[in-house]
Short mmCIF file of N, CA and C in Angstrom, two decimals:
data_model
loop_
_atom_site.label_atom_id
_atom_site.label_comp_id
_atom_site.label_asym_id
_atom_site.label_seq_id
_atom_site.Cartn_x
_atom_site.Cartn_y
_atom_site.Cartn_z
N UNK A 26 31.12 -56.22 -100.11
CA UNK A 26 31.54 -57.42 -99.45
C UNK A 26 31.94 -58.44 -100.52
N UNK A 27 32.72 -59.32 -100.77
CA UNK A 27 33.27 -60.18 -101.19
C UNK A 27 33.36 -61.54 -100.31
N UNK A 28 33.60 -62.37 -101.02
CA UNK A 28 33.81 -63.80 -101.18
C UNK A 28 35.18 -64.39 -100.89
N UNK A 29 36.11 -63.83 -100.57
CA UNK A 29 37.32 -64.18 -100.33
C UNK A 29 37.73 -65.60 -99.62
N UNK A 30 38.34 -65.88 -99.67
CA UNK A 30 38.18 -66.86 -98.45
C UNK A 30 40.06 -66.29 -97.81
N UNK A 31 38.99 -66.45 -96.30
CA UNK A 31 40.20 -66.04 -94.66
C UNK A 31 41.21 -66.40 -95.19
N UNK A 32 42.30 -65.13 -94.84
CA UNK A 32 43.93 -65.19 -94.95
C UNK A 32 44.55 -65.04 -93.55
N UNK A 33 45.63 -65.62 -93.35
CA UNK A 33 45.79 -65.94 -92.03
C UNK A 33 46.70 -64.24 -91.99
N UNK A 34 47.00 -64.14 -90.53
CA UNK A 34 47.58 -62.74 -89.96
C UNK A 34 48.72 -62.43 -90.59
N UNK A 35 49.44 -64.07 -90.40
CA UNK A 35 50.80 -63.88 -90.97
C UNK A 35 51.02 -64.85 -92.18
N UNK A 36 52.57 -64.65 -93.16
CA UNK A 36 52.43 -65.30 -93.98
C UNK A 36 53.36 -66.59 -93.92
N UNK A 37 53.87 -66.76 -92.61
CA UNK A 37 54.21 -67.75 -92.10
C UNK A 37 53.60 -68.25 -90.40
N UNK A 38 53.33 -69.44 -91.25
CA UNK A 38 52.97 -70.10 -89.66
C UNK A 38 53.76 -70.17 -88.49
N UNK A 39 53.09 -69.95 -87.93
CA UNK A 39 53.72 -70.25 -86.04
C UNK A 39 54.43 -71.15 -85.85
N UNK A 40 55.46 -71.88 -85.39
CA UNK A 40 56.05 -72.93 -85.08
C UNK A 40 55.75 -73.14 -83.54
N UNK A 41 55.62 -74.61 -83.89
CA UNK A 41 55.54 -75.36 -82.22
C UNK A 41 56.25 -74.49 -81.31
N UNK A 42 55.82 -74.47 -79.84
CA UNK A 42 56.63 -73.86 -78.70
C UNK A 42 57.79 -75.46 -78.50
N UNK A 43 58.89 -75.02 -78.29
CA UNK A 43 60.04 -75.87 -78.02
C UNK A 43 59.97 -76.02 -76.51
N UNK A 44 59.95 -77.08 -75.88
CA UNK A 44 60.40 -77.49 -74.52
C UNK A 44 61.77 -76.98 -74.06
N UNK A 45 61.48 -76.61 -72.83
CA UNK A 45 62.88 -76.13 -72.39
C UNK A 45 63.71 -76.96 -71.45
N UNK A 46 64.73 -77.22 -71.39
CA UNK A 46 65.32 -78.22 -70.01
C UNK A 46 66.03 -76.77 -68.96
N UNK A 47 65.58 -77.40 -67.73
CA UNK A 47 65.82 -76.65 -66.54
C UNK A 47 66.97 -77.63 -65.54
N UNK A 48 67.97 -77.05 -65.73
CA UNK A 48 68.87 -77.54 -65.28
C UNK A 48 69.68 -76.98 -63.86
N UNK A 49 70.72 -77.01 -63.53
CA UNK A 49 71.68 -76.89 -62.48
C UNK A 49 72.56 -76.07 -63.07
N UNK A 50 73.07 -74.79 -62.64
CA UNK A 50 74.10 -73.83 -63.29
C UNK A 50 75.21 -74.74 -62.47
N UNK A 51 76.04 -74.15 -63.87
CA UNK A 51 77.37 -75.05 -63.07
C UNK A 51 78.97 -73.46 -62.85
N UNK A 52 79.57 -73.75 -62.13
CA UNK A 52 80.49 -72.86 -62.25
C UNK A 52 80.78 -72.17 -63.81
N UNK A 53 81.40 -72.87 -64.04
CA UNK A 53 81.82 -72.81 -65.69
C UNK A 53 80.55 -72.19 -66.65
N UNK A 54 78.95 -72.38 -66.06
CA UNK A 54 78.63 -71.38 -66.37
C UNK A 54 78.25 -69.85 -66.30
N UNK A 55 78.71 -69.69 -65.11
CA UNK A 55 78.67 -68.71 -64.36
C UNK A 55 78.59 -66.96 -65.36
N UNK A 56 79.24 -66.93 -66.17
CA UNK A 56 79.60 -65.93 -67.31
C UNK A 56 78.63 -66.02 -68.48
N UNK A 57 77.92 -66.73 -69.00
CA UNK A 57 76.92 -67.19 -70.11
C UNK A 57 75.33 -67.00 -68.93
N UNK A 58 75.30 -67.18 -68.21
CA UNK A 58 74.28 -67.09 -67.33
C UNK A 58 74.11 -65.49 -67.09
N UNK A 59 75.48 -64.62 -66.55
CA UNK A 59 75.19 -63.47 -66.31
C UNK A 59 74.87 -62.88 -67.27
N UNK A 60 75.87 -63.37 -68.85
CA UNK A 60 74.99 -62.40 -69.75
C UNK A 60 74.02 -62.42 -70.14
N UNK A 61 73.53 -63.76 -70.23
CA UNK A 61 71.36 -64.06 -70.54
C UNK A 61 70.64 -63.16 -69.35
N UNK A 62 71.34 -63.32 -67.88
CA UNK A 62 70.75 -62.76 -67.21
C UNK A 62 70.82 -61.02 -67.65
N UNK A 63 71.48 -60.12 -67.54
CA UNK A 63 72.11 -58.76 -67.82
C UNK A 63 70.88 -58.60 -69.20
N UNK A 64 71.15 -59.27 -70.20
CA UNK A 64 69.96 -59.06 -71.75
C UNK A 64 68.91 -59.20 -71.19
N UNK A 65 68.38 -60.31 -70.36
CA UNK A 65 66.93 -60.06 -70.48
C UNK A 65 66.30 -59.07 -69.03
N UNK A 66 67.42 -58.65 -68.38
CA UNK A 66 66.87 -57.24 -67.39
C UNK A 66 67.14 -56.19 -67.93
N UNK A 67 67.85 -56.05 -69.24
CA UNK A 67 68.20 -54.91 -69.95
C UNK A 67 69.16 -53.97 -68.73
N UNK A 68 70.26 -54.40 -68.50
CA UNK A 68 71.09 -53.88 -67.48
C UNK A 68 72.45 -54.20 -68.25
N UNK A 69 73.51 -53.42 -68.71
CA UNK A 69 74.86 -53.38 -68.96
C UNK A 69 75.49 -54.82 -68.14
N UNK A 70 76.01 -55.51 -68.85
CA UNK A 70 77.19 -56.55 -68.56
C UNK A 70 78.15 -55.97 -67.94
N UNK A 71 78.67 -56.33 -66.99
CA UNK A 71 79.82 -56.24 -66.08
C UNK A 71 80.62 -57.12 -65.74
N UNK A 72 81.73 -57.29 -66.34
CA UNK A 72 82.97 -58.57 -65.70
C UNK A 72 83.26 -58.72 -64.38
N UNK A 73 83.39 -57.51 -63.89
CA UNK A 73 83.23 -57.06 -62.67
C UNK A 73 81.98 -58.03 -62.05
N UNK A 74 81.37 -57.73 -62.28
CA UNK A 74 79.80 -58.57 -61.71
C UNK A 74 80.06 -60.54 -61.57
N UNK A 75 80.87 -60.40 -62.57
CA UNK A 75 81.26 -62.14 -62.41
C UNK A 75 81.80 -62.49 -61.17
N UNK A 76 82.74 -62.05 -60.72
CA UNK A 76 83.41 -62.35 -59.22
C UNK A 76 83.01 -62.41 -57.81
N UNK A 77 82.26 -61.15 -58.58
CA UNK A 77 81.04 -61.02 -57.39
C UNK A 77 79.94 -62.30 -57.07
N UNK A 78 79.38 -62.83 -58.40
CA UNK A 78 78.54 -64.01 -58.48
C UNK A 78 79.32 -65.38 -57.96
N UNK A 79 80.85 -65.07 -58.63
CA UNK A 79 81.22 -66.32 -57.53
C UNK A 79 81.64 -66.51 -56.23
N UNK A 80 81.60 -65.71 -55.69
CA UNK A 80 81.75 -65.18 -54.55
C UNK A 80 80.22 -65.83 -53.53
N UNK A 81 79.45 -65.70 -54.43
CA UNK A 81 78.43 -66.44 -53.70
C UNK A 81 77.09 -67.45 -54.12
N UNK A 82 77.79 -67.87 -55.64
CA UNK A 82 77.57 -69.51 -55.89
C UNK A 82 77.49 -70.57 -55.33
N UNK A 83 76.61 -71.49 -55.17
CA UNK A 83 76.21 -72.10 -54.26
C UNK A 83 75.99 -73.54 -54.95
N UNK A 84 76.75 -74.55 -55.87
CA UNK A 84 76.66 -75.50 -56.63
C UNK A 84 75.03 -75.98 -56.33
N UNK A 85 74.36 -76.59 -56.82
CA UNK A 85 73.05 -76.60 -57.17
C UNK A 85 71.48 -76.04 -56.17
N UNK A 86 71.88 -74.39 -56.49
CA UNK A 86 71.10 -74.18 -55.70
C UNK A 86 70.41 -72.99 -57.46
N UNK A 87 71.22 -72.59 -57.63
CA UNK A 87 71.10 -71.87 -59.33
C UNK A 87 70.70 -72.83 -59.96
N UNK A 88 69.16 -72.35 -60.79
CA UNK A 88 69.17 -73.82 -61.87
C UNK A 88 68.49 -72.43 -63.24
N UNK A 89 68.80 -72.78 -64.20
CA UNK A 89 68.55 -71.80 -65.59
C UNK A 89 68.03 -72.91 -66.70
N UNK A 90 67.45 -72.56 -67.44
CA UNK A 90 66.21 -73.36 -68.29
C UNK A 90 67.32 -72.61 -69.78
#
């Protein structure tokens, strides 16, 4: 046993969690939304899929952080 003194897990510290703003999708974002959406379900992007979304966009009823 030794005397060391505690080393942390990592060799950089954690940074603060950042606040997020939760907003109102707007048309115009309609395409930046599907692809955050598509990455984080791990599902292939489809352009195709855009038309479809506006097709039944609903101005502030979508809100994305």
């Amino acid at each position: 046993m030794t005397d060391a003194p505690p080393t942390s897990p990592s060799p950089h510290p954690t940074a603060p969690p950042t606040a997020l703003t939760v907003r109102e999708i707007t048309e115009d974002d309609l395409d930046g939304w599907g692809r955050a959406y598509s990455k984080g379900n791990f599902v292939p992007y489809r352009t195709a899929s855009l038309e479809r979304r506006r097709g039944v966009f609903e101005p502030g009823r979508w809100l994305g952080a």
